[in-house]
Backbone as a chain_set.jsonl record, in Angstrom:
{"seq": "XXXXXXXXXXXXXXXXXXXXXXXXXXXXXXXXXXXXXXXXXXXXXXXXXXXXXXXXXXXXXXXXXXXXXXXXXXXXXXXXXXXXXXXXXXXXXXXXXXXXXXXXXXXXXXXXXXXXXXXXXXXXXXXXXXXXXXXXXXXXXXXXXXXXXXXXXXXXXXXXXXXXXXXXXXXXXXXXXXXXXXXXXXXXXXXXXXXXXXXXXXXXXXX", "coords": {"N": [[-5.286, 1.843, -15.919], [-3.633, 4.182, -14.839], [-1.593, 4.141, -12.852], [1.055, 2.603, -13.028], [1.591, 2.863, -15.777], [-0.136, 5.062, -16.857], [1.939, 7.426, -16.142], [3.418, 7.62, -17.729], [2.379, 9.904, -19.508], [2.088, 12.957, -20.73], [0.68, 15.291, -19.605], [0.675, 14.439, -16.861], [3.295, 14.426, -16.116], [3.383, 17.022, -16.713], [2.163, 17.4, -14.127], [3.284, 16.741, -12.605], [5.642, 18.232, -11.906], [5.007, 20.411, -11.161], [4.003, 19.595, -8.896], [5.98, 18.094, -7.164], [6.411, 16.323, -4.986], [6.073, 13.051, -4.211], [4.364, 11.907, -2.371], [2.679, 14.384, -1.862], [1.099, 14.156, -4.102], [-0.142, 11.904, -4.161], [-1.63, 12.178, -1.764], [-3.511, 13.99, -1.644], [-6.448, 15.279, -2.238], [-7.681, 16.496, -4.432], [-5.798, 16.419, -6.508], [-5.528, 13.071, -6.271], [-7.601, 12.374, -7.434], [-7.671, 13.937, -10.079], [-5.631, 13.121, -10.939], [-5.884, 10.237, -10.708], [-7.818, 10.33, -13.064], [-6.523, 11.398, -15.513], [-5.698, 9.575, -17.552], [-8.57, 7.607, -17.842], [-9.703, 9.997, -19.445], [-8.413, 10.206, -21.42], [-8.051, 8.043, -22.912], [-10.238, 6.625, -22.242], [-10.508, 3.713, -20.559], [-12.21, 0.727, -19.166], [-12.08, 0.231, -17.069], [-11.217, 2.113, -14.025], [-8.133, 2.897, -12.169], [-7.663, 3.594, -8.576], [-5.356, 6.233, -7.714], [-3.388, 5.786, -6.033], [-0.656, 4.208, -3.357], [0.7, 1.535, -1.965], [1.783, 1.992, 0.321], [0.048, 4.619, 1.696], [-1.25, 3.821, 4.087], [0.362, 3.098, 5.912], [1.321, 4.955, 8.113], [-0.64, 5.552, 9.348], [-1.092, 3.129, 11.066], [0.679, 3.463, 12.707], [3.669, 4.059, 11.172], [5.391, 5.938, 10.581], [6.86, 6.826, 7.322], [9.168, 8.214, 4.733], [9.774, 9.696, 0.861], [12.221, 9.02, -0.959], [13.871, 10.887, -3.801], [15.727, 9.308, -4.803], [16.07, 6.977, -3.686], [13.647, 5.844, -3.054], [10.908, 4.648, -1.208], [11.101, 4.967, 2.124], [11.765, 3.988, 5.543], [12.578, 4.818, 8.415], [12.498, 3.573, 11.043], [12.491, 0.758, 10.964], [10.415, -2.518, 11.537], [11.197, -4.585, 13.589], [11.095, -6.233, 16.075], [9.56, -7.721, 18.586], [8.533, -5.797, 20.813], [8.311, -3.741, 18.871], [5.847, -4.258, 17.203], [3.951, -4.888, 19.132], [3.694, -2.303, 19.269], [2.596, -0.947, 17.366], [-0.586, 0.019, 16.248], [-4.092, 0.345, 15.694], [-5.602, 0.595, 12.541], [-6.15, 3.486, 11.968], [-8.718, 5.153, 10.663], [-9.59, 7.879, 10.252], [-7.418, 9.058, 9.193], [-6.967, 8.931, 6.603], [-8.718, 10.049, 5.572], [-8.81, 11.374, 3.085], [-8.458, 9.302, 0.973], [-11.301, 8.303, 1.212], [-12.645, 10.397, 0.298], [-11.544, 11.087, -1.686], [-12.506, 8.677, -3.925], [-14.994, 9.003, -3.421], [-15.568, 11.585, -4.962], [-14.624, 10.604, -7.69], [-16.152, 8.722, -8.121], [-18.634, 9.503, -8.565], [-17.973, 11.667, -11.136], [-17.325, 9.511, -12.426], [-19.54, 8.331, -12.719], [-20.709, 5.41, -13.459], [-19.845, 4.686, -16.009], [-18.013, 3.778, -16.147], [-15.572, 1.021, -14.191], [-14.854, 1.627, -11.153], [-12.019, 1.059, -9.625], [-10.745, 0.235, -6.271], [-7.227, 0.492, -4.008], [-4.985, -1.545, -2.733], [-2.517, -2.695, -0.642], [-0.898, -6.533, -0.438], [-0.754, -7.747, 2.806], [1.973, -9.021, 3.196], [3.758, -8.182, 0.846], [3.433, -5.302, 2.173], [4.655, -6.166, 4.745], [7.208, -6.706, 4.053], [8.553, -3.998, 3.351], [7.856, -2.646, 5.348], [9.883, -3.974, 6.983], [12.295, -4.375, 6.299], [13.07, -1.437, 5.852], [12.825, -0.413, 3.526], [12.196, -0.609, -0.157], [14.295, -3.447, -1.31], [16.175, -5.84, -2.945], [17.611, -8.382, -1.796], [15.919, -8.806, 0.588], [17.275, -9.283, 3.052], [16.656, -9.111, 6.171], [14.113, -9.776, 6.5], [14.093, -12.163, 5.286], [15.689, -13.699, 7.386], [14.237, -12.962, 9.405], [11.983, -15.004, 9.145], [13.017, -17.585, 10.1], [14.445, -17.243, 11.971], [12.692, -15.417, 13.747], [10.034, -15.665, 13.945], [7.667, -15.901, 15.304], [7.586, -13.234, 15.535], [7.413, -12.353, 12.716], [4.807, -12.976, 12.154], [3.402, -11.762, 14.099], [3.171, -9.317, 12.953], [2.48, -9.556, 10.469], [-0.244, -10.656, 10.967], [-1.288, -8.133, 12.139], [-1.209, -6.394, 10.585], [-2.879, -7.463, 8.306], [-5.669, -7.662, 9.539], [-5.309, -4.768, 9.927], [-5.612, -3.978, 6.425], [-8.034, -5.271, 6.101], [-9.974, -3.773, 7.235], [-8.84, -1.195, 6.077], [-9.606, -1.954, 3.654], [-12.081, -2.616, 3.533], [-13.126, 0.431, 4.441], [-12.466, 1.465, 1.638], [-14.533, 0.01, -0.196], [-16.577, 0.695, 0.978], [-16.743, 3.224, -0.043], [-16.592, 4.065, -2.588], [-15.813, 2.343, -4.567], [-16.194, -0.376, -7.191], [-14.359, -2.329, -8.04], [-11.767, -4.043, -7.445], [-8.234, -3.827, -6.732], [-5.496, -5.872, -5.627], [-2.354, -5.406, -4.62], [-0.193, -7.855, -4.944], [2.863, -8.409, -5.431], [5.757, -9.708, -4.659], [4.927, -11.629, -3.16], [5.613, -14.208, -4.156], [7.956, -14.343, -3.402], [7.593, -15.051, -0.852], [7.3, -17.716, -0.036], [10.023, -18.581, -1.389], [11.998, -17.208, -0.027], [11.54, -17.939, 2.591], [10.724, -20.894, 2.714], [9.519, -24.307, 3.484], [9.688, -24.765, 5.821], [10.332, -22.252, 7.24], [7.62, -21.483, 6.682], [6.348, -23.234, 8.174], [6.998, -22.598, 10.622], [6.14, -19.863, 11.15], [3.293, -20.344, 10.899], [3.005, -22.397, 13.061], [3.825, -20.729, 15.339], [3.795, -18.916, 18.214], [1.294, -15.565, 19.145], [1.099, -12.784, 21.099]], "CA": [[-4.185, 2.361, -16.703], [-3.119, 4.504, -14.051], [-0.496, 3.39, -11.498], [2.349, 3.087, -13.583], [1.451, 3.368, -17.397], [-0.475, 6.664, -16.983], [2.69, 7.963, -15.365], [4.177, 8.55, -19.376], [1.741, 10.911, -20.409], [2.89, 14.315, -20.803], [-0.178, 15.608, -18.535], [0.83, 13.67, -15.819], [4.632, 15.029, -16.387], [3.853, 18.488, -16.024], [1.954, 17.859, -12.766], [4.417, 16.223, -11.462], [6.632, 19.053, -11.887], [4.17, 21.354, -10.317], [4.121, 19.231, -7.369], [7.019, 17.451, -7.007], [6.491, 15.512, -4.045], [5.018, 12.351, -4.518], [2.924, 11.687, -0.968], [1.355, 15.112, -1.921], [0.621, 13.605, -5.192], [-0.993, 10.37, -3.387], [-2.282, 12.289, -0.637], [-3.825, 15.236, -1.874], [-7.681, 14.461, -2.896], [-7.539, 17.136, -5.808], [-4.414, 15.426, -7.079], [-5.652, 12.566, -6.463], [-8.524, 13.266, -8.281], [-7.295, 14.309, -11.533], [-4.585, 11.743, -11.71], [-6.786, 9.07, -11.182], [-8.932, 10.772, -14.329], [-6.652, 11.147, -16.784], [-5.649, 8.265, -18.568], [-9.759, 7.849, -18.57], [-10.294, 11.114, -20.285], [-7.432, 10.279, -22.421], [-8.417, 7.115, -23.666], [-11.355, 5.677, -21.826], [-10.51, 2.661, -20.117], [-13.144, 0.177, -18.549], [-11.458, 0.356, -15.913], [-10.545, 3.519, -13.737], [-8.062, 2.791, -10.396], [-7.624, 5.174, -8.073], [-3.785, 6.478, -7.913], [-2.373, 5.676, -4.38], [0.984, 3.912, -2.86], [0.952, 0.688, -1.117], [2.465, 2.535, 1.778], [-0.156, 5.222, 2.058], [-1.638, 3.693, 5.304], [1.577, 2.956, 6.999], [1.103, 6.467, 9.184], [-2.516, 5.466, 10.234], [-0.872, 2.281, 11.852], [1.973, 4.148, 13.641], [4.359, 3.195, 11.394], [6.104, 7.044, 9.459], [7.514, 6.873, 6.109], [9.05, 9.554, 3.315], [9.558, 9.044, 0.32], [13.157, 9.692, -1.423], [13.657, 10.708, -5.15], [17.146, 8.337, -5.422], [15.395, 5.64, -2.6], [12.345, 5.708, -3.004], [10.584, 4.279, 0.129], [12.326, 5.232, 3.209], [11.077, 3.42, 6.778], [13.226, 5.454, 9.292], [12.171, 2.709, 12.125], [11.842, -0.733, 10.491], [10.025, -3.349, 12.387], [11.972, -5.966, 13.124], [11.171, -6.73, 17.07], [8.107, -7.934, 19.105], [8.386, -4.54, 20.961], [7.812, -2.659, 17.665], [5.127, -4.924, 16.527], [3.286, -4.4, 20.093], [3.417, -0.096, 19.12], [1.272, -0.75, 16.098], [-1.935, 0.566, 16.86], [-5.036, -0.233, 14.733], [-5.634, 1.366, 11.842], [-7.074, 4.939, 11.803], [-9.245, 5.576, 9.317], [-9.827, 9.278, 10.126], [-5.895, 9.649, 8.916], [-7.061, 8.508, 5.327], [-9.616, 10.564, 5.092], [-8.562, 11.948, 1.702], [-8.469, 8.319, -0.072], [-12.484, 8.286, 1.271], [-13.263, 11.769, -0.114], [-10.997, 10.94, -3.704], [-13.475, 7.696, -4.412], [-16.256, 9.378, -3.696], [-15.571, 12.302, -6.092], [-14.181, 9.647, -8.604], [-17.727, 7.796, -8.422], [-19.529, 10.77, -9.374], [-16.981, 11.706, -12.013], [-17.187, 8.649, -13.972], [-20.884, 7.957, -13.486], [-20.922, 4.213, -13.778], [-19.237, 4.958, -17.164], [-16.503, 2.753, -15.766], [-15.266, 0.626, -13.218], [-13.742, 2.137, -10.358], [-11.279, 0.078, -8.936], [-10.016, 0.395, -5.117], [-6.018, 0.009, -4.251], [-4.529, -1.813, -1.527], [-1.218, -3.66, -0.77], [-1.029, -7.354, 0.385], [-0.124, -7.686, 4.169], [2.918, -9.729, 2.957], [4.236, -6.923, 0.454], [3.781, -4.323, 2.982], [5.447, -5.89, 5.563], [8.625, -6.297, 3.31], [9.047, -2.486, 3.132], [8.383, -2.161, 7.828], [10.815, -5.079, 7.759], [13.647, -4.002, 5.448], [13.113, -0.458, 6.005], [12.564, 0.305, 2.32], [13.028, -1.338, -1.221], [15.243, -4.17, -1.665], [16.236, -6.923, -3.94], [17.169, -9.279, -0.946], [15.207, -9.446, 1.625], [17.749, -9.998, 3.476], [15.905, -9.453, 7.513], [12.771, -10.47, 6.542], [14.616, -13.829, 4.893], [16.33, -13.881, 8.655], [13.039, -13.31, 10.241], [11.22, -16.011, 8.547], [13.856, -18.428, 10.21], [14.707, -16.441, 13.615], [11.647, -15.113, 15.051], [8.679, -16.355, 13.155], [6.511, -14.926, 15.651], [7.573, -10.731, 15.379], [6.814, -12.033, 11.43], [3.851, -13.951, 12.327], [2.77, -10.65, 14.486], [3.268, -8.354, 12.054], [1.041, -9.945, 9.497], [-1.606, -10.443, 11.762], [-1.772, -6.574, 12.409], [-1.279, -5.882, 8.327], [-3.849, -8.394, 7.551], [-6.201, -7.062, 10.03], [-5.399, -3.149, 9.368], [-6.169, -3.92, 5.448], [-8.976, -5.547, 5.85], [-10.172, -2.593, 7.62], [-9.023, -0.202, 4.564], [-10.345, -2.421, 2.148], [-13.883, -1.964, 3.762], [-12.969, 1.349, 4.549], [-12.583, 1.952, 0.762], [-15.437, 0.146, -0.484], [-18.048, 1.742, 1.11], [-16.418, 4.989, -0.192], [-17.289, 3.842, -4.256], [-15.084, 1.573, -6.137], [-17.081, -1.601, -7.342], [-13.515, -3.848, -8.018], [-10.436, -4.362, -6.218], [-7.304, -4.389, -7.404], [-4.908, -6.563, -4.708], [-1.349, -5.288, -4.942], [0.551, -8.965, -3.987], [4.324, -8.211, -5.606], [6.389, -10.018, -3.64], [4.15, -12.85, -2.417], [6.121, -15.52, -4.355], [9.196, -14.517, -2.201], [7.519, -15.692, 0.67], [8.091, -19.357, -0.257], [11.203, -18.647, -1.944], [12.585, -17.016, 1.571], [11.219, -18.808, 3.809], [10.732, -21.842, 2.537], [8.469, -24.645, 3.759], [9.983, -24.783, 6.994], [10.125, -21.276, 7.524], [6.47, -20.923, 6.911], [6.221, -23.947, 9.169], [7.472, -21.857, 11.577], [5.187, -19.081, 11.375], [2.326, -21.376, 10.858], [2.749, -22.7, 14.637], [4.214, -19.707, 16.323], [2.221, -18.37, 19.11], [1.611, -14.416, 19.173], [0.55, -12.029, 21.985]], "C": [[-3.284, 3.245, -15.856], [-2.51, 3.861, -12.886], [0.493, 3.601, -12.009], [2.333, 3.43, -14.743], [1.103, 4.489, -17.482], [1.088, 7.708, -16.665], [3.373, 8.654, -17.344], [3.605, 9.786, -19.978], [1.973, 12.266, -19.949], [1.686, 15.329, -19.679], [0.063, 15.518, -17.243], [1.996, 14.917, -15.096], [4.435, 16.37, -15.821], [3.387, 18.946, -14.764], [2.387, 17.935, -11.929], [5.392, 17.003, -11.45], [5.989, 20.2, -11.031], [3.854, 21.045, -8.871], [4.653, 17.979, -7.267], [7.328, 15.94, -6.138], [5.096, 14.226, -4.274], [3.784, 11.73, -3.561], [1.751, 12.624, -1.386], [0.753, 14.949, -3.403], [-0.626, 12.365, -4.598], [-1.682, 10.826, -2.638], [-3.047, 13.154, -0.198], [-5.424, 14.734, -2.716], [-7.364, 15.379, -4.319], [-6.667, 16.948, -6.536], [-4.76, 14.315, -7.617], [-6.735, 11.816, -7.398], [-8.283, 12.981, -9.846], [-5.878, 13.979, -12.084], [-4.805, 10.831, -12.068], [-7.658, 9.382, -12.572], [-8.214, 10.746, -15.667], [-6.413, 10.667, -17.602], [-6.921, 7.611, -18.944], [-9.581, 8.525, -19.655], [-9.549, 10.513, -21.352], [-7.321, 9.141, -23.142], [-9.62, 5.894, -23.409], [-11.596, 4.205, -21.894], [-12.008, 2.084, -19.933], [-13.15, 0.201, -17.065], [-11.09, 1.674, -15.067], [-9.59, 3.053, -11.869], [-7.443, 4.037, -9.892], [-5.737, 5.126, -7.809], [-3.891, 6.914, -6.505], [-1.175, 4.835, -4.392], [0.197, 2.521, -2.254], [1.191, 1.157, 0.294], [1.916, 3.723, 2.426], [-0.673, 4.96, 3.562], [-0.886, 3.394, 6.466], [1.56, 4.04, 8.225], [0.153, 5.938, 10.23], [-2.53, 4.371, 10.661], [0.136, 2.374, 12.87], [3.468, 3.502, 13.207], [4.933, 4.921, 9.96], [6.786, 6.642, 8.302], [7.747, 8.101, 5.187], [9.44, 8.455, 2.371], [10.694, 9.659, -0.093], [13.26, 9.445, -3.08], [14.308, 9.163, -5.365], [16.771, 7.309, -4.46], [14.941, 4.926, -2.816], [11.791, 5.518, -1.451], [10.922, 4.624, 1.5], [11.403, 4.933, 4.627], [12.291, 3.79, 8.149], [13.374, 4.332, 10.41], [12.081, 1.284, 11.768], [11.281, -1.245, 11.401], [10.455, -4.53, 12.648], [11.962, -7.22, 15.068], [9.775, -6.605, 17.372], [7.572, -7.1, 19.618], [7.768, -3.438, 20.141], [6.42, -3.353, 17.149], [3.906, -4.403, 17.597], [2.575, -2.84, 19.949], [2.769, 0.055, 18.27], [0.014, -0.66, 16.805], [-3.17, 0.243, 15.347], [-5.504, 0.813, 13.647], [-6.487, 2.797, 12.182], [-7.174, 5.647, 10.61], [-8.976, 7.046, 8.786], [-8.557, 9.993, 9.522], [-5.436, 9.745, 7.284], [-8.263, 9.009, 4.823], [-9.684, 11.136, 3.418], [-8.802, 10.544, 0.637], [-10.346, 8.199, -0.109], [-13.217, 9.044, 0.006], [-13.1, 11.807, -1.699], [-12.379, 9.923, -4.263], [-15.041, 8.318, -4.407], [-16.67, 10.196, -4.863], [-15.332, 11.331, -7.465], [-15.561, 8.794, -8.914], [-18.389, 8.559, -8.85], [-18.967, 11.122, -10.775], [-17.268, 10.586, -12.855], [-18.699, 8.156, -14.052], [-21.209, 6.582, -13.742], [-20.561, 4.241, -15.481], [-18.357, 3.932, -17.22], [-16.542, 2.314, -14.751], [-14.315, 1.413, -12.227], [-13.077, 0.949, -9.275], [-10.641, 0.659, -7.373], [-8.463, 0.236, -5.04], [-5.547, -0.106, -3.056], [-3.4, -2.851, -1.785], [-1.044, -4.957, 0.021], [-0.261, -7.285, 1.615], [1.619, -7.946, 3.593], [3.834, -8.69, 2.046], [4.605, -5.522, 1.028], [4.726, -4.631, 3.985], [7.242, -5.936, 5.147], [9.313, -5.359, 3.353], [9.232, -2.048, 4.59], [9.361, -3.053, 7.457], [12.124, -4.239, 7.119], [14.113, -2.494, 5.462], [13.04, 0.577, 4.384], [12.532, -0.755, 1.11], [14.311, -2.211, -0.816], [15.164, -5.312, -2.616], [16.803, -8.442, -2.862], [16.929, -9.847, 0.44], [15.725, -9.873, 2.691], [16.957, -10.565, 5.426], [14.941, -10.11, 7.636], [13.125, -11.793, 6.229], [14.696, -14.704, 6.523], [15.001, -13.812, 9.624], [11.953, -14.427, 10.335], [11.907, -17.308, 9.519], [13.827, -18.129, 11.896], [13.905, -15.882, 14.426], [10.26, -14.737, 13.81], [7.67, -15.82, 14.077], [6.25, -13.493, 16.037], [6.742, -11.198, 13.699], [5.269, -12.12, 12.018], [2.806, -12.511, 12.831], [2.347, -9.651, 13.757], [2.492, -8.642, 10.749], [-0.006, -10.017, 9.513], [-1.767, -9.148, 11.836], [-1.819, -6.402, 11.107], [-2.521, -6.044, 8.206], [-5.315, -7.102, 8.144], [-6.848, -5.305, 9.51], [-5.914, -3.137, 7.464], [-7.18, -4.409, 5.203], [-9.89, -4.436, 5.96], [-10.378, -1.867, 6.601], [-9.644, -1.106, 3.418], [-12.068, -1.63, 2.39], [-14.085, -0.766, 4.036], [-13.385, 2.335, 2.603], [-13.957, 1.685, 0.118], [-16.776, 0.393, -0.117], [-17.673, 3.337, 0.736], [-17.016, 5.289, -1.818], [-16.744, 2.807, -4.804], [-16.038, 0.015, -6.15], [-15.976, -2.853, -7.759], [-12.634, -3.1, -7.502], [-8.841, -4.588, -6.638], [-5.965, -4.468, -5.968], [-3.391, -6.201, -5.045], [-0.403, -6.704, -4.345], [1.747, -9.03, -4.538], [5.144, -8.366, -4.285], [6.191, -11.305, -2.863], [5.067, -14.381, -3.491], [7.545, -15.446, -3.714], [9.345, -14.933, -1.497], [8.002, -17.263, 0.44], [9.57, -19.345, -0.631], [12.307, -18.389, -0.679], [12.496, -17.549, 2.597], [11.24, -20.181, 3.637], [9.891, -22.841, 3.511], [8.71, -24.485, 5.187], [9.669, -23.954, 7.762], [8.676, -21.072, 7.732], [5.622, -22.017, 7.684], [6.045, -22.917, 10.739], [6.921, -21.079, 12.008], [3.753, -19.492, 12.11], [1.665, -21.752, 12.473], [3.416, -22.105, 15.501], [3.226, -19.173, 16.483], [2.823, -16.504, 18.728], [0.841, -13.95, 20.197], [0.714, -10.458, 22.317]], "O": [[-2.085, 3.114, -16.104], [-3.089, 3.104, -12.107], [1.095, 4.637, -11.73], [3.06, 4.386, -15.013], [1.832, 5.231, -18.141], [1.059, 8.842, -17.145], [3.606, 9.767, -17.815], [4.186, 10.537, -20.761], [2.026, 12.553, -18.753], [2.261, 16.139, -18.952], [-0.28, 16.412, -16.469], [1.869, 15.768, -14.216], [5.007, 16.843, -14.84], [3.659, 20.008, -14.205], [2.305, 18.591, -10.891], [6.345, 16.486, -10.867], [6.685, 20.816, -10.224], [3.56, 21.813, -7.955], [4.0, 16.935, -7.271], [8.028, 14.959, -6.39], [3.878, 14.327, -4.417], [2.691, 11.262, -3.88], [0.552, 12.346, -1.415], [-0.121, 15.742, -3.752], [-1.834, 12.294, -4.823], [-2.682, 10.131, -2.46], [-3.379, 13.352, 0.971], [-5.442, 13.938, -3.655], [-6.779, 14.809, -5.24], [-6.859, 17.54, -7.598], [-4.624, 14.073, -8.817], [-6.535, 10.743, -7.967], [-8.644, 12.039, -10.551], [-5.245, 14.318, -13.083], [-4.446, 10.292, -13.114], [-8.173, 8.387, -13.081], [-8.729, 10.333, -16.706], [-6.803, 11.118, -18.68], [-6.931, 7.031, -20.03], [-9.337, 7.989, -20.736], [-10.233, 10.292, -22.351], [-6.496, 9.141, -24.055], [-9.862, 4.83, -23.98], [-12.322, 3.554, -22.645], [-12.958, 2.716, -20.395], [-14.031, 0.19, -16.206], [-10.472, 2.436, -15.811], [-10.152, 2.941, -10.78], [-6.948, 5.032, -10.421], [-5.058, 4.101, -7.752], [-4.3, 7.951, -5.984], [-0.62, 4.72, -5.485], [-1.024, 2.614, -2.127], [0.72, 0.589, 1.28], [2.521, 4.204, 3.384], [-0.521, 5.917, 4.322], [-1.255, 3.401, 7.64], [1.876, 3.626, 9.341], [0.173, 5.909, 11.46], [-3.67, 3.963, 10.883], [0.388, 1.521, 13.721], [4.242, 2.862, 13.919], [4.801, 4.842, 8.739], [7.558, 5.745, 8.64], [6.846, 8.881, 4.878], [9.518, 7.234, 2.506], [10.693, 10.863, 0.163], [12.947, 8.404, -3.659], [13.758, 8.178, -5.857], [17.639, 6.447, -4.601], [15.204, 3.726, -2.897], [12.254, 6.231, -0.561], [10.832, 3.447, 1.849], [10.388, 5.607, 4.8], [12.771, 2.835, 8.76], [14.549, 4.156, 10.731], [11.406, 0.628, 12.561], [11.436, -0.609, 12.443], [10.12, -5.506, 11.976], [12.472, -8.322, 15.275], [8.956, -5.85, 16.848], [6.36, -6.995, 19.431], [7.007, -2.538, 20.498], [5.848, -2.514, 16.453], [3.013, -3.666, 17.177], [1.491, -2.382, 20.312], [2.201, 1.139, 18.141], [-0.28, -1.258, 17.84], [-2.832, -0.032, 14.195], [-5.775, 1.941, 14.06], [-7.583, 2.743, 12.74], [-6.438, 6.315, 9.884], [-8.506, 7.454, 7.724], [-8.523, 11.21, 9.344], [-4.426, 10.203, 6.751], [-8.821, 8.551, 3.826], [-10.732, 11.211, 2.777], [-9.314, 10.757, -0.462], [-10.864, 8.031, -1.213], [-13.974, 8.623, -0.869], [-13.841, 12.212, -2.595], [-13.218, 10.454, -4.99], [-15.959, 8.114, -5.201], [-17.612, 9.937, -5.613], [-16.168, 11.548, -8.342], [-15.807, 8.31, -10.019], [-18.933, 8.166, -9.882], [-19.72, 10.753, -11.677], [-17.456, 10.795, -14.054], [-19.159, 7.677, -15.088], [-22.242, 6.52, -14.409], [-21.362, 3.573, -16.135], [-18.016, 3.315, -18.229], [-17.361, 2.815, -13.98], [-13.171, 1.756, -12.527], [-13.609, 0.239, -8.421], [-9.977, 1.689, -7.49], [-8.077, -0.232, -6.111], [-5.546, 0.833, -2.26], [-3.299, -3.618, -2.744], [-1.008, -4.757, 1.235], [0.866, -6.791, 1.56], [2.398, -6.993, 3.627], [4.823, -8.323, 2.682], [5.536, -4.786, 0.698], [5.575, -3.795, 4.291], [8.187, -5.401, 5.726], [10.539, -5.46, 3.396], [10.171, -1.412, 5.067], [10.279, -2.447, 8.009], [12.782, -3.474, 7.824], [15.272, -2.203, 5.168], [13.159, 1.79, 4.217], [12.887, -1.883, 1.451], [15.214, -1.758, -0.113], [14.067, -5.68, -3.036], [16.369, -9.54, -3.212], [17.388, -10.769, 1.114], [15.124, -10.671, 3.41], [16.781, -11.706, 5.854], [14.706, -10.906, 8.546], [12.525, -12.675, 6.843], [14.147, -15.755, 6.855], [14.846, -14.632, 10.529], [11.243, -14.691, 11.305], [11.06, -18.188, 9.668], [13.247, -18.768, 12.775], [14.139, -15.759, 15.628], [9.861, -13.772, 13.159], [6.734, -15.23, 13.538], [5.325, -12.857, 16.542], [5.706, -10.617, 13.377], [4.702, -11.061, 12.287], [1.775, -12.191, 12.239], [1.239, -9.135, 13.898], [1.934, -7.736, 10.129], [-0.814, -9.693, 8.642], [-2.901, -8.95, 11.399], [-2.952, -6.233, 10.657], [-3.311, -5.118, 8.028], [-5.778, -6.138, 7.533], [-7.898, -4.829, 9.079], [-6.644, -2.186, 7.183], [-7.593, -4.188, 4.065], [-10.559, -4.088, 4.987], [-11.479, -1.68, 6.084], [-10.105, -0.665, 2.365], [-12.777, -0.768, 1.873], [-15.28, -0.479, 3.971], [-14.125, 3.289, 2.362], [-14.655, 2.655, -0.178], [-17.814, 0.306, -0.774], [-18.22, 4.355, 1.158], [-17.636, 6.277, -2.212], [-17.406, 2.309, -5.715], [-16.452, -0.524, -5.124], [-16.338, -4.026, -7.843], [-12.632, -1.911, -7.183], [-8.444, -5.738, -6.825], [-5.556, -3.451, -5.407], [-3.065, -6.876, -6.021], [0.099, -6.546, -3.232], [2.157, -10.118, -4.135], [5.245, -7.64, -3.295], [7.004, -11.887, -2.145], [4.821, -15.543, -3.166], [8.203, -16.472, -3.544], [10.41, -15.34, -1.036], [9.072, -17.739, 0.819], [10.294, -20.185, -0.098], [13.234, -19.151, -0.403], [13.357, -17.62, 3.474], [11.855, -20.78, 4.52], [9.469, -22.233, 4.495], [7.765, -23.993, 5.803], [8.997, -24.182, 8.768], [8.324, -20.553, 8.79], [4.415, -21.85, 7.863], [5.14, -22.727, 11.552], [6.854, -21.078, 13.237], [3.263, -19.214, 13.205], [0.546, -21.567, 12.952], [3.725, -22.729, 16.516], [2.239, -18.901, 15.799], [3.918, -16.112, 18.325], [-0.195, -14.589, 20.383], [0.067, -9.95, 23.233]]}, "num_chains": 1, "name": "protein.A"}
């Protein structure tokens, strides 16, 4: 229930006024904590997922982001060359230590009462946001990359893929017993690229 529906409840509201910023909302275990909790408490799901971003691990691959009220997203550096793709470095866990420390408290907390769900963003969704440098409606570089250099995409998925596999297993050995796969966006890929395009990928070399 939490992610975006919890976000209405007047609880929520006044935390979010108390701390404004939404990373230290996401990135704060005691935050994260007792955001993830209370749409439980407050109507006791089956379900409980933990309240993070898609884009919290972007840092812990060498890849900065803020976050703007009127933006949202904001990727200062996009990734859009084989150079930049090369500077990604492999995930570091130790940089996410707080999403560890939230699940664990969150497993105790609900007690097998509920499911705790994990939260991670598909490679393909994330790299939308390095490519474009934030939100958009179309796609336009990543469209152009799909076409023009199929193997910076091609690279850049491979490191995603990789780095979330990582946090996935990262998370579930921390508590959650399901998974919830953020893939918004994944029917773009055909739609942008098209078969060709993902031809293209398909048999582009990477190094």
């Amino acid at each position: 229930m939490m992610r975006q529906a919890g976000r209405y409840m007047a609880e929520y509201q006044a935390l979010a006024k108390r701390h404004p910023s939404f990373r230290e909302r996401s990135e704060n275990t005691d935050l994260i904590v007792e955001i993830t909790l209370q749409p439980w408490r407050a109507f006791a799901p089956d379900g409980v997922i933990l309240f993070s971003d898609i884009l919290t691990p972007l840092p812990a691959i060498g890849v900065p982001f803020d976050i703007s009220d009127s933006k949202g997203p904001v990727i200062q550096s996009p990734v859009r060359s084989k150079e930049q793709v090369r500077e990604l470095v492999p995930i570091d866990l130790d940089m996410l230590q707080f999403v560890g420390e939230s699940l664990k408290i969150l497993r105790n907390e609900i007690d097998g009462k509920a499911a705790l769900l994990g939260f991670v963003g598909a490679p393909w969704t994330i790299a939308t946001y390095i490519v474009e440098g934030g939100m958009t409606n179309t796609y336009t570089n990543i469209k152009s990359m799909c076409h023009t250099a199929p193997d910076v995409l091609k690279g850049l998925l491979s490191h995603l893929a990789q780095a979330i596999s990582d946090y996935i297993i990262y998370q579930v050995n921390s508590g959650p017993s399901v998974y919830r796969y953020l893939i918004h966006g994944v029917d773009s890929f055909h739609l942008m690229c098209g078969s060709s395009g993902q031809n293209h990928i398909s048999n582009s070399g990477h190094d």
